[in-house]
Coordinates of C-alpha atoms (C1' of nucleotides) in Angstrom, one line a residue:
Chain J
X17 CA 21.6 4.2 9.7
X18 CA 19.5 5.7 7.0
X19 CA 17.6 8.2 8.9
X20 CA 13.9 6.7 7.5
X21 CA 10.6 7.7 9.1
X22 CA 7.6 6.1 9.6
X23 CA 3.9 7.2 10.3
X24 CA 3.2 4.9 13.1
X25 CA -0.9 4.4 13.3
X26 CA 0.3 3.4 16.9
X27 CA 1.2 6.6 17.9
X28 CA 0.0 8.5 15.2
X29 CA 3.2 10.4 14.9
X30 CA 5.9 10.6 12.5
X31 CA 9.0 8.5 14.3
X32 CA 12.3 7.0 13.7
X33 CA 12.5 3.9 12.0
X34 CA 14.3 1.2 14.2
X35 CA 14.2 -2.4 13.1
X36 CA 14.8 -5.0 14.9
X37 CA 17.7 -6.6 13.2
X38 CA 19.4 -3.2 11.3
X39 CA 20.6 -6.1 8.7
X40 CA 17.4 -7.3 7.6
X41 CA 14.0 -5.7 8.0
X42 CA 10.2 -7.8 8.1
X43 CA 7.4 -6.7 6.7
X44 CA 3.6 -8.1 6.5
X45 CA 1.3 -6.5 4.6
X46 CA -2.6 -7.7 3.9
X47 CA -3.4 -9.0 0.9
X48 CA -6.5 -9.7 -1.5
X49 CA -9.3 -11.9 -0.9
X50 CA -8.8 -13.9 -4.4
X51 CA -12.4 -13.9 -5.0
X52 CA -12.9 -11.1 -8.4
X53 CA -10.7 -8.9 -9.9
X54 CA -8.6 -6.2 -8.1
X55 CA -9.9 -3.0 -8.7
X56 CA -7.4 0.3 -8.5
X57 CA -8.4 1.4 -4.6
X58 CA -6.8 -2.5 -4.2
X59 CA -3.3 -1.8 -5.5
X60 CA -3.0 1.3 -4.0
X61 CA -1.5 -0.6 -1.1
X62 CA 0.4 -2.8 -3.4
X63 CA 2.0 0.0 -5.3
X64 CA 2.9 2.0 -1.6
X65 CA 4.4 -1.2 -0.3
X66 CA 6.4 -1.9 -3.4
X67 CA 8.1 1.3 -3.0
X68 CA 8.6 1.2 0.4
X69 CA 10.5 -2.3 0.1
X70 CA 12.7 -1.0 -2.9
X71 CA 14.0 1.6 -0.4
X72 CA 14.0 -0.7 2.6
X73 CA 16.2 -2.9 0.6
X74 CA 18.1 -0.5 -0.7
X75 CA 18.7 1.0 2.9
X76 CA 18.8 -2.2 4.7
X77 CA 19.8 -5.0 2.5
X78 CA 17.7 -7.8 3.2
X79 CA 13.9 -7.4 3.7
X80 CA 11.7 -10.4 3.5
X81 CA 8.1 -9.2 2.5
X82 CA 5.1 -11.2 3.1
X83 CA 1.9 -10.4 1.6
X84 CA -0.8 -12.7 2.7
X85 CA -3.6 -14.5 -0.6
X86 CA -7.0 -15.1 1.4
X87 CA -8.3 -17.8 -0.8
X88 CA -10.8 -19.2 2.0
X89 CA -14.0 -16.9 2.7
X90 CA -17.3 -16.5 2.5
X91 CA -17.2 -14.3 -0.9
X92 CA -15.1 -16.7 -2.3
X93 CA -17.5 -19.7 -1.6
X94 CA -20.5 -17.2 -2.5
X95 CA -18.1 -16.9 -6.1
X96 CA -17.6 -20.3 -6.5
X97 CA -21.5 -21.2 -6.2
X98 CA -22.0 -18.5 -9.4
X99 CA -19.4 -20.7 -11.4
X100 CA -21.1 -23.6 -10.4
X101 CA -24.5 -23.1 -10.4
X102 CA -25.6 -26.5 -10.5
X103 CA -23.6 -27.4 -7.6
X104 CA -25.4 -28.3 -4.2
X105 CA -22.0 -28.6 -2.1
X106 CA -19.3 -26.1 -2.8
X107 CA -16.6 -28.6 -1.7
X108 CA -12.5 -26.9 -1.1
X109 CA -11.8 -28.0 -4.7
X110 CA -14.6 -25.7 -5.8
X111 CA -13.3 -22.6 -4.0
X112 CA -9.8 -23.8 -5.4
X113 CA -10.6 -23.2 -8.5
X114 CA -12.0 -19.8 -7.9
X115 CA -8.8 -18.4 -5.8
X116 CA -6.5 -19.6 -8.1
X117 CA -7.7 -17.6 -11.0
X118 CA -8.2 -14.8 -9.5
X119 CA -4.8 -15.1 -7.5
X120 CA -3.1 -15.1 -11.1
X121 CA -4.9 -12.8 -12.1
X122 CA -3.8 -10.6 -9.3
X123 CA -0.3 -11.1 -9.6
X124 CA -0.1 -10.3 -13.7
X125 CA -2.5 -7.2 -12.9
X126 CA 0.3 -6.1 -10.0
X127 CA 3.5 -6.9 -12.1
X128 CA 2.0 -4.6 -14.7
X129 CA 2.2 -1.9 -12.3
X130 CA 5.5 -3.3 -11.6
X131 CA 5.6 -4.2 -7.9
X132 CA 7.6 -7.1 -7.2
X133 CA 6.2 -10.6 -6.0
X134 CA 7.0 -9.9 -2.4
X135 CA 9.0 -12.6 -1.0
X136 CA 6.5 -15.1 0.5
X137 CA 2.9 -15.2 -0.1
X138 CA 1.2 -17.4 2.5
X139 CA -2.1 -19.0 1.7
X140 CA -4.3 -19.1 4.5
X141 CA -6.0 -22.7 2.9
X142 CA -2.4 -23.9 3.5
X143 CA -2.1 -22.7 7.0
X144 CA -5.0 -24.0 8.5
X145 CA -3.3 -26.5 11.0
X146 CA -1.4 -23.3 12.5
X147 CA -4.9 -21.5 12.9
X148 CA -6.2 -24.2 15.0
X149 CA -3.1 -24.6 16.9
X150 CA -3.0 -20.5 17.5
X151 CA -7.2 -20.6 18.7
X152 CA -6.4 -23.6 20.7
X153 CA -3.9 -21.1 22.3
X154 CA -5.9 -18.6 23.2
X155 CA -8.9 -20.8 24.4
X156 CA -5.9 -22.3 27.1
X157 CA -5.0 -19.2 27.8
X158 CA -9.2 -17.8 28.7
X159 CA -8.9 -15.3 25.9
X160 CA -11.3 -17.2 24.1
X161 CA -14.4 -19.2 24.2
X162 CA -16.7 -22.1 22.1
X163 CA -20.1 -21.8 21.8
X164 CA -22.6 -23.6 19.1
X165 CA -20.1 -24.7 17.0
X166 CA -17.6 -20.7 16.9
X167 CA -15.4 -20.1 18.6
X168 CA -14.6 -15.9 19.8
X169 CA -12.7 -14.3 20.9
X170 CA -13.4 -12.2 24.0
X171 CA -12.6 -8.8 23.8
X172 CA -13.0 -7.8 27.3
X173 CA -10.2 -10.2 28.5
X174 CA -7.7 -7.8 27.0
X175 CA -7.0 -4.5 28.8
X176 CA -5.2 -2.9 26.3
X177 CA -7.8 -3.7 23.1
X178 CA -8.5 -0.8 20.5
X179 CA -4.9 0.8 21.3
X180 CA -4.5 0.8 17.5
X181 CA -7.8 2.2 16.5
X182 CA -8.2 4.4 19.4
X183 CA -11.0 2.9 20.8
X184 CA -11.6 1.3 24.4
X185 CA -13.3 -2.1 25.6
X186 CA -16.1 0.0 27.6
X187 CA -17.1 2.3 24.7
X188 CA -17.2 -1.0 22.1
X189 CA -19.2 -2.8 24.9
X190 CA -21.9 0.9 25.6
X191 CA -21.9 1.6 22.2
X192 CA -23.4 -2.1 20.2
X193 CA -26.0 -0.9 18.0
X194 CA -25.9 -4.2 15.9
X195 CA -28.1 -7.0 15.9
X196 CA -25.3 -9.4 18.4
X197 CA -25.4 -13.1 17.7
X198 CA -26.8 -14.8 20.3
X199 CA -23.5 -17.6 20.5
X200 CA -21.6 -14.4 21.6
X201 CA -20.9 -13.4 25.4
X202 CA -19.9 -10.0 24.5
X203 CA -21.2 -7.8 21.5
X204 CA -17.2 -6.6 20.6
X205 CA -16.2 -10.3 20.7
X206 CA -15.2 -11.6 17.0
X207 CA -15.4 -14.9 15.6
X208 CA -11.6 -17.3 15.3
X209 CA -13.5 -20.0 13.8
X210 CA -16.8 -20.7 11.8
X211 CA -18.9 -24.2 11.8
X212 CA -19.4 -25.4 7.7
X213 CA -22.6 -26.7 7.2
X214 CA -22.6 -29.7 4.8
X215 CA -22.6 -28.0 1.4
X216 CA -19.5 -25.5 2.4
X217 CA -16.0 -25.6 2.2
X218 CA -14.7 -27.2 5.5
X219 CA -11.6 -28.1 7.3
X220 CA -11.6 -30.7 10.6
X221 CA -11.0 -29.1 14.1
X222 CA -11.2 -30.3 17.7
X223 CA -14.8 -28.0 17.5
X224 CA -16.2 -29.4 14.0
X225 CA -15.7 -29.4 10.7
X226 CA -15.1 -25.5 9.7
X227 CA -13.2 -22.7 8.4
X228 CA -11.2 -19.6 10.0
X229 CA -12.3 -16.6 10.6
X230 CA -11.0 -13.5 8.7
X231 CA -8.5 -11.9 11.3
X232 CA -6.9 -15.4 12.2
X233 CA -4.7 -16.2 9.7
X234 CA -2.7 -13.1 9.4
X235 CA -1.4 -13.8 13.4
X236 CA -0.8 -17.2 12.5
X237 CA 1.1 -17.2 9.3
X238 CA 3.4 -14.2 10.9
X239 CA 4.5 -16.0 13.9
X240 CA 5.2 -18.8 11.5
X241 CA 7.2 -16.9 9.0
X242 CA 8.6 -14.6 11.3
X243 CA 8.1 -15.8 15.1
X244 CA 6.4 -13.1 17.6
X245 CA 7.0 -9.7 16.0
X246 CA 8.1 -8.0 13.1
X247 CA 9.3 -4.7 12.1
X248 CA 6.1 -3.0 10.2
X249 CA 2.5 -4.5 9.2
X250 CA 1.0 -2.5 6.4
X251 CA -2.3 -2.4 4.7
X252 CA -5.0 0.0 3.8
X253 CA -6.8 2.7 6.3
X254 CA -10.0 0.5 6.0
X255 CA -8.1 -2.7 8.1
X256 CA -7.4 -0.7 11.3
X257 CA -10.7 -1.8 12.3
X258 CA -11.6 -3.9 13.1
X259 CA -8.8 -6.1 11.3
X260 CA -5.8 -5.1 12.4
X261 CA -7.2 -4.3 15.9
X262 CA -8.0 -7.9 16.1
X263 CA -5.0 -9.6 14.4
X264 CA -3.3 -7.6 17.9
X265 CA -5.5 -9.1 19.7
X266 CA -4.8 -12.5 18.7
X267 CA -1.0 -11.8 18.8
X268 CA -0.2 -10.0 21.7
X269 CA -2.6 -12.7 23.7
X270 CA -0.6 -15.5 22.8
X271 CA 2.4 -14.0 22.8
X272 CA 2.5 -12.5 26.4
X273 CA 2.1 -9.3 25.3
X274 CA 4.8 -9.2 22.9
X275 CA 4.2 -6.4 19.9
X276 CA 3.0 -8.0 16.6
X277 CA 4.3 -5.3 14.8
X278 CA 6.2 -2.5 16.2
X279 CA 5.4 0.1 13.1
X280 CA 2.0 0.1 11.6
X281 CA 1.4 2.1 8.3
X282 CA -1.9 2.3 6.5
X283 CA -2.3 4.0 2.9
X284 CA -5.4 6.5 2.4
X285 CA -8.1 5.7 -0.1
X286 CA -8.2 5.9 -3.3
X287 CA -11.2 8.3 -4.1
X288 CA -13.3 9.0 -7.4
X289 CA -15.4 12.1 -6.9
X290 CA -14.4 12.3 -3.3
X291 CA -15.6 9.1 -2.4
X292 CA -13.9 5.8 -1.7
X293 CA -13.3 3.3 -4.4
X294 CA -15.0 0.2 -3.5
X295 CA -17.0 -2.4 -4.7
X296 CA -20.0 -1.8 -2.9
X297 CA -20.4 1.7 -4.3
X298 CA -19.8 0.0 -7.6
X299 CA -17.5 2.9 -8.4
X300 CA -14.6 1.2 -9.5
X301 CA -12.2 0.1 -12.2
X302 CA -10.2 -2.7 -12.4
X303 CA -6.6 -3.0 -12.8
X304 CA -7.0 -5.3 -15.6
X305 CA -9.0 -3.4 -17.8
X306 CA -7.0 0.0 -17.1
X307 CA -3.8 -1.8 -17.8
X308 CA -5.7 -2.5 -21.1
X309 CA -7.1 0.7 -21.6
X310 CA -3.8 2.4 -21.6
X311 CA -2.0 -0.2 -23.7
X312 CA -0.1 -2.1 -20.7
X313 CA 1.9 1.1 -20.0
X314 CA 1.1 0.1 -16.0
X315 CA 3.9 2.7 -15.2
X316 CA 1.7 5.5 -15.4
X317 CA -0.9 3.8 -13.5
X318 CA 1.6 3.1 -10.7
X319 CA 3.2 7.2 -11.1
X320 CA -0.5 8.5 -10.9
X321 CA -1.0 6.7 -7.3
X322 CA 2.7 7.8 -5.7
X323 CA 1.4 11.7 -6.8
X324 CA 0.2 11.9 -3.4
X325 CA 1.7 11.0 0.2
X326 CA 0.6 7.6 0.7
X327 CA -1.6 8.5 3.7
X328 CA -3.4 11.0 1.7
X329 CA -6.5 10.4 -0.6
X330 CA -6.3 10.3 -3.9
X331 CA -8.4 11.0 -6.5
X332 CA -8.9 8.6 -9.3
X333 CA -9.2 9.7 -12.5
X334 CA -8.4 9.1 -16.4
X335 CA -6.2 12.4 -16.4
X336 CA -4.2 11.7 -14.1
X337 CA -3.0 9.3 -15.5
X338 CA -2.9 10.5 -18.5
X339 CA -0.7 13.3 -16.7
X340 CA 1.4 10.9 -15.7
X341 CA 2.0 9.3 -19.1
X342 CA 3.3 12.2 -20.2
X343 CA 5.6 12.8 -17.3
X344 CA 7.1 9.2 -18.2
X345 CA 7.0 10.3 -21.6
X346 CA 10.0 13.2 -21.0
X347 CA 12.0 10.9 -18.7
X348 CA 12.0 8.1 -20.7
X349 CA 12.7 10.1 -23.9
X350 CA 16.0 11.5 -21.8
X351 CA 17.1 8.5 -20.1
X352 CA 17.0 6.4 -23.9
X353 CA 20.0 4.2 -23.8
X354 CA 21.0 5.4 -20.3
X355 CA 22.6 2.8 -17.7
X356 CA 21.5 3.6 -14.2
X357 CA 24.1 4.5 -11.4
X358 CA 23.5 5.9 -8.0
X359 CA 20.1 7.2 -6.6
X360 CA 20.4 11.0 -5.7
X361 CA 20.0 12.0 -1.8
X362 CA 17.6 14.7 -2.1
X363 CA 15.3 11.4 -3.9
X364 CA 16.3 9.4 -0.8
X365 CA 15.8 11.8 1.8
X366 CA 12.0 12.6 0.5
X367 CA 11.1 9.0 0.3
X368 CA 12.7 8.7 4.1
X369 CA 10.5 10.9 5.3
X370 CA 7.8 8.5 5.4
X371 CA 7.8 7.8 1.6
X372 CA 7.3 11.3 0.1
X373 CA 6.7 10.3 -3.0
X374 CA 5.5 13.6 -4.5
X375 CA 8.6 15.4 -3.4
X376 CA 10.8 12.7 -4.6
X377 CA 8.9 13.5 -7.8
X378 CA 9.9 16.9 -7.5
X379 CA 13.7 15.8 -6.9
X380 CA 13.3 13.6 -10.3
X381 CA 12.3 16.4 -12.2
X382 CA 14.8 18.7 -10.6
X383 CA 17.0 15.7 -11.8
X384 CA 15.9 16.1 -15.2
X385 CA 16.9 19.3 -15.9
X386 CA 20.8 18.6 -16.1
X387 CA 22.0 16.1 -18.5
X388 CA 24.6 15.1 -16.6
X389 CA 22.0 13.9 -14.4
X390 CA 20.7 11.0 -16.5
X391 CA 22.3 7.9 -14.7
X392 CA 20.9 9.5 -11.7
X393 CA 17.7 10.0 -13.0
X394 CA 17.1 6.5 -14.0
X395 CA 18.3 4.9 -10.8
X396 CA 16.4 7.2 -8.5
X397 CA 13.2 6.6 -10.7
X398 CA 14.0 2.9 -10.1
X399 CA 13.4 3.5 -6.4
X400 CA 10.2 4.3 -7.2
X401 CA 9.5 1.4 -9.7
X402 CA 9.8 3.8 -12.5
X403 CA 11.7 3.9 -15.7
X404 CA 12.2 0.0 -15.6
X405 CA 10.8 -0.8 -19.2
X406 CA 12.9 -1.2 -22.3
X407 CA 10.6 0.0 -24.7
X408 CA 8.4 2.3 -23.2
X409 CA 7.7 4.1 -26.7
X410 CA 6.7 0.5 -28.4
X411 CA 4.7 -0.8 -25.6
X412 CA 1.9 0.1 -27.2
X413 CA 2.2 -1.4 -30.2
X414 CA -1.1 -4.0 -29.9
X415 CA -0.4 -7.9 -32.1
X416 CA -3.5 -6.5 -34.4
X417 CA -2.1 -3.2 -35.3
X418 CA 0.4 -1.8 -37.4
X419 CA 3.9 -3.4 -37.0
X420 CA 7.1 -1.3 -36.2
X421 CA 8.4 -2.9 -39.4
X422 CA 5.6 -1.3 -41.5
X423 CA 6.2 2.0 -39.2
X424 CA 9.3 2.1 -40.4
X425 CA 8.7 1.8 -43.9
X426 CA 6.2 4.6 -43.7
X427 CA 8.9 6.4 -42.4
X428 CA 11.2 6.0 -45.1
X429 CA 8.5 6.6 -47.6
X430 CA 7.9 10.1 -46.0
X431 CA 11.2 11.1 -46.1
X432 CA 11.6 10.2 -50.0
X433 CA 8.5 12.5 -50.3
X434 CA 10.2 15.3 -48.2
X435 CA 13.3 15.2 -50.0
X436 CA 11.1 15.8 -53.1
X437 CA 9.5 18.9 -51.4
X438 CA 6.2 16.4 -51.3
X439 CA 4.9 17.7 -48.3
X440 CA 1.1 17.2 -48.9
X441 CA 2.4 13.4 -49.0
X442 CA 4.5 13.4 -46.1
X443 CA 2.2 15.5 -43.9
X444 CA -0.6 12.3 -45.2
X445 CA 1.5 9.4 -44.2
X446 CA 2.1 11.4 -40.8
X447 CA -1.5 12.3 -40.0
X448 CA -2.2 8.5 -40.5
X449 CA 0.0 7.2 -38.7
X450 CA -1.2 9.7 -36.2
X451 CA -4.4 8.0 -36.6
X452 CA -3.7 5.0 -35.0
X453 CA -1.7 6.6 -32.3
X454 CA 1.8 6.5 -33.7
X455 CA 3.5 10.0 -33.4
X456 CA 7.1 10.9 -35.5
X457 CA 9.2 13.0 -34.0
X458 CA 11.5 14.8 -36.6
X459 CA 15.1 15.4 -35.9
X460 CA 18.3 16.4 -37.6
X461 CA 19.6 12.5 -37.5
X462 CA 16.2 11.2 -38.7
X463 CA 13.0 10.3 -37.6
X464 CA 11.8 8.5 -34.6
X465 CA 8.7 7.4 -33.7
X466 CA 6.1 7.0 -30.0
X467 CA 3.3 4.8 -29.2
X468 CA 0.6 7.0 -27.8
Chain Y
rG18 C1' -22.7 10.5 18.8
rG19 C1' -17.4 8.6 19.2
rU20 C1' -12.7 8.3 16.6
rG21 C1' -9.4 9.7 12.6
rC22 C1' -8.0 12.4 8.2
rG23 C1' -8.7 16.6 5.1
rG24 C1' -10.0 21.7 2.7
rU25 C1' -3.4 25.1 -1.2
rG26 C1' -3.2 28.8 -8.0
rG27 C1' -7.6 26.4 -14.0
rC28 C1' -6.2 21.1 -12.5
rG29 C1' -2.9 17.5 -9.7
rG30 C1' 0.1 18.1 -5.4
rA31 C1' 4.4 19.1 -1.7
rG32 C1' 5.6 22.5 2.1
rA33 C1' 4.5 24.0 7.3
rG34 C1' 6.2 31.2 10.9
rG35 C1' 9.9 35.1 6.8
rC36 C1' 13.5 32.6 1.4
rU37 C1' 6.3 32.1 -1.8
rA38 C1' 8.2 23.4 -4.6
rC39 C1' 7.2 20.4 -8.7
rG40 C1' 4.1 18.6 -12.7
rC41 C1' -0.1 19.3 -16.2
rA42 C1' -2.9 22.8 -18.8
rG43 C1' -2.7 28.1 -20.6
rC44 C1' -0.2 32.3 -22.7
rG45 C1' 4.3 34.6 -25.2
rG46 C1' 8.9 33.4 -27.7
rA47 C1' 13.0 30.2 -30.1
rU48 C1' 13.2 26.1 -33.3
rU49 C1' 10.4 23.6 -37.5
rG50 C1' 8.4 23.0 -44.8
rC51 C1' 4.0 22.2 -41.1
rA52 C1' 4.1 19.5 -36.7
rA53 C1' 6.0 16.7 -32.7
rA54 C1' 9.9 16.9 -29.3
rU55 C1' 13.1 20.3 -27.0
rC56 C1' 14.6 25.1 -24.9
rC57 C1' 13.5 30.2 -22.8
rG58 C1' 9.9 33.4 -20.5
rU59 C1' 5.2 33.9 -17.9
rG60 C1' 1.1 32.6 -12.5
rU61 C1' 2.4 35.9 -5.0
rA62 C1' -2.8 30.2 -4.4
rC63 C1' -3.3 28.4 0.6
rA64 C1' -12.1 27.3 3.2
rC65 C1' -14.1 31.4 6.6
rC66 C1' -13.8 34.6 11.2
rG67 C1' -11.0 36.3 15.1
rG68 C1' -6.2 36.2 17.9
rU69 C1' -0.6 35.8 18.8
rU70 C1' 3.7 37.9 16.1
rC71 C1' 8.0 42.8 13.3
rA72 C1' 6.1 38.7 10.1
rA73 C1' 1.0 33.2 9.5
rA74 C1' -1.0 29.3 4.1
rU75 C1' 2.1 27.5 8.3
rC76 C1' 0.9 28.8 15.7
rC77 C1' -3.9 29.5 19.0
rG78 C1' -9.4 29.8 19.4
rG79 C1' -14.0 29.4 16.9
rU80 C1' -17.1 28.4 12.4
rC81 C1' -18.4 26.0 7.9
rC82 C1' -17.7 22.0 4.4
rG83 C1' -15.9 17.0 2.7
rC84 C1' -14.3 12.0 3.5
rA85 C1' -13.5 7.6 6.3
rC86 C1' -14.1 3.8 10.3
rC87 C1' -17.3 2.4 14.5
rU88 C1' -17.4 -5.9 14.5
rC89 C1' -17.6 -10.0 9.9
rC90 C1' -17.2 -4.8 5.8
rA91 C1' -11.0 -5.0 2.2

RNA sequence: GGUGCGGUGGCGGAGAGGCUACGCAGCGGAUUGCAAAUCCGUGUACACCGGUUCAAAUCCGGUCCGCACCUCCA
């Protein structure tokens, strides 16, 4: 009994956390379309969910955490046709090639913000035969139709459809204002499976060679992983609709009504100037080349997106980071040498109360201020995926740079020039060194240096 | 139009009827050959207008502003 609460978009209220085996907790959350690099709105979720299964298993003991790779979809094929310009068929060794880079890519970009590999990632290319079996399902059951090739789903056949997003089957059917395909019955019904024309990726079914639609392969790989419900399904505010809404749908249809999840928790956006990060604005950065631009010290990047409540925006920017850096900067330099012991309570509470990370910031700092604190310290940061690298302060250090050997040496040199009241010298070699981002710290024992 | 989330000190960001977090920056001081690091001190802010209350940033009503989703768009 930890006493954790959870947002539930279900509700929308703040309620007790009550899984269904208290010995070991589930978790889905979605994951990236392996089609380009991830940009920082994408880990946002990554980073949230990270710290929520560190506490979960800290609280609970066993978790198993799925985080699903879509490496089938139409940006993917449209991805694949750019490397391959040439090509007049994009065949499923094409797109193959195109998901697995980028779902490598993903998965160094997310350990540098030092979020776990969750414990399964299902591919939804390698769960095809469980799509078709799920549709086939619903199609017995009338909750789903062919027609030229698709097959849909039909909204109106569930009463209790847009309980998630707040929305109701006779507003979604009053209120189409898109162009609806004509193979459609209904404008709110949404497609399980796609036909493939010759010269796209395909996979056989009993309605034609094609490929799943986007909701379908979250339902299927969590009733194969985990059977008919699980404890929470996470993901970002932009998948309660219609995405999540539908993945219900799909669920609760085969399953008789059973929940899919029983705690649904979605992280805000991450903003720049107020407006969501996203690709189609084209105002975003990538994880990869801000892990880069701040000399792989993915820690701060991680700290700068728990500042806020997870279901709060936040704001991208350099500075905040930056403000982070620094924050990492003093509790690294106090927890040198330090072996973590027990996570504080008032750290524990905050995060219980649905991951409060700023105020478990607070507690850290609070932490910080009493050096008998330090083992504390660095196991409640832990929590929180901080404070896990060894040498924060030489991080930095890039292969073409200046060594720590010749650092050293420079440091040595300095002090012969101090001793000799050579302080024109000494204050040279420092600014120098300064130059290429190395500061010295001066002490009575010696002198230390930091990668900036 | 519908639905949801917001507007807190120079900045970031919790809190949610009285005890006015925390961090960054700033300012003053200690320390230092000079710095850095560290330590001490220093800031009564809660969009606007009404109301309830002994007491409101927190409750109620209204107004303004911002953001997001509304079916293939992570």
């Amino acid at each position: 009994m930890s006493g954790l609460k959870i947002y539930n978009t279900l509700t929308n209220k703040k309620e007790e956390f009550k899984p269904i085996d208290p010995n070991h907790v589930t978790m889905y959350v979605c994951g990236p379309t392996v089609y380009d690099y991830a940009h920082v709105g994408n880990a946002r979720p990554v980073v949230v969910f990270d710290t929520l299964a560190r506490l979960l298993r800290h609280d609970y003991g066993a978790l198993t955490y799925a985080r699903n790779i879509t490496d089938i979809d139409d940006k993917i094929i449209e991805a694949a046709r750019r490397e391959f310009p040439g090509k007049s068929q994009i065949t499923n060794e094409d797109i193959k090639v195109i998901s697995e880079k980028f779902a490598k890519v993903y998965e160094e970009d997310m350990a540098a913000l030092n979020a776990k590999t969750p414990t399964i990632q299902p591919k939804a290319t390698k769960n095809i035969n469980e799509m078709i079996a799920l549709i086939s399902d619903l199609i017995e059951k009338g909750h789903a139709y062919v027609a030229d090739g698709h097959v849909l789903f039909q909204v109106s056949t569930m009463k209790d459809y847009g309980a998630l997003s707040g929305r109701t089957v006779e507003d979604l059917l009053a209120g189409a204002r898109v162009d609806v395909a004509d193979y459609k019955r209904e404008a709110p019904d949404f497609v399980l499976w796609k036909p493939s024309s010759d010269d796209q990726p395909g996979w056989p079914s009993p309605w034609g060679r094609g490929r799943p639609g986007w909701h379908i392969e979250c339902s299927a790989m969590i009733e194969k992983n985990f059977g008919q419900t699980i404890d929470i399904h996470g993901g970002g505010q932009d998948l309660i609709f219609p995405h999540h809404e539908n993945e219900i749908a799909q669920s609760k249809c085969s399953h008789g009504g059973a929940n899919l999840a029983n705690y649904w928790m979605h992280n805000g956006y991450l903003t720049v100037d107020g407006e969501k990060m996203s690709k189609s604005l084209g105002n975003y950065v990538t994880v990869h080349e801000l892990v880069d631009e701040f000399s792989g010290k993915g820690e701060a990047i991680r700290l700068a997106l728990l500042s806020a409540q997870y279901r709060q925006p936040v704001d991208f920017s350099r500075d905040g980071i930056k403000q982070a850096m620094k924050q990492l900067d003093r509790w690294y330099r106090l927890t040198d040498g330090v072996t973590a012991t027990e996570p504080s309570d008032a750290v524990l509470k905050a995060l219980r109360d649905d991951l409060n990370t700023p105020k478990a910031i607070m507690e850290l700092n609070q932490l910080a201020k009493n050096d008998s604190n330090k083992g504390i310290l660095k196991a409640s940061a832990t929590l929180l995926g901080l404070l896990g690298q060894d040498n924060w302060f030489e991080a930095g250090l890039s292969e073409d740079g200046i060594s720590a050997v010749q650092i050293e040496q420079l440091i040595v040199e300095r002090a012969k020039a101090k001793q000799e009241k050579d302080f024109a010298k000494a204050d040279q070699i420092r600014s120098e060194l300064a130059e290429q981002g190395i500061t010295l710290l001066d002490s009575p024992n010696g002198t230390t240096w930091e990668k900036k």
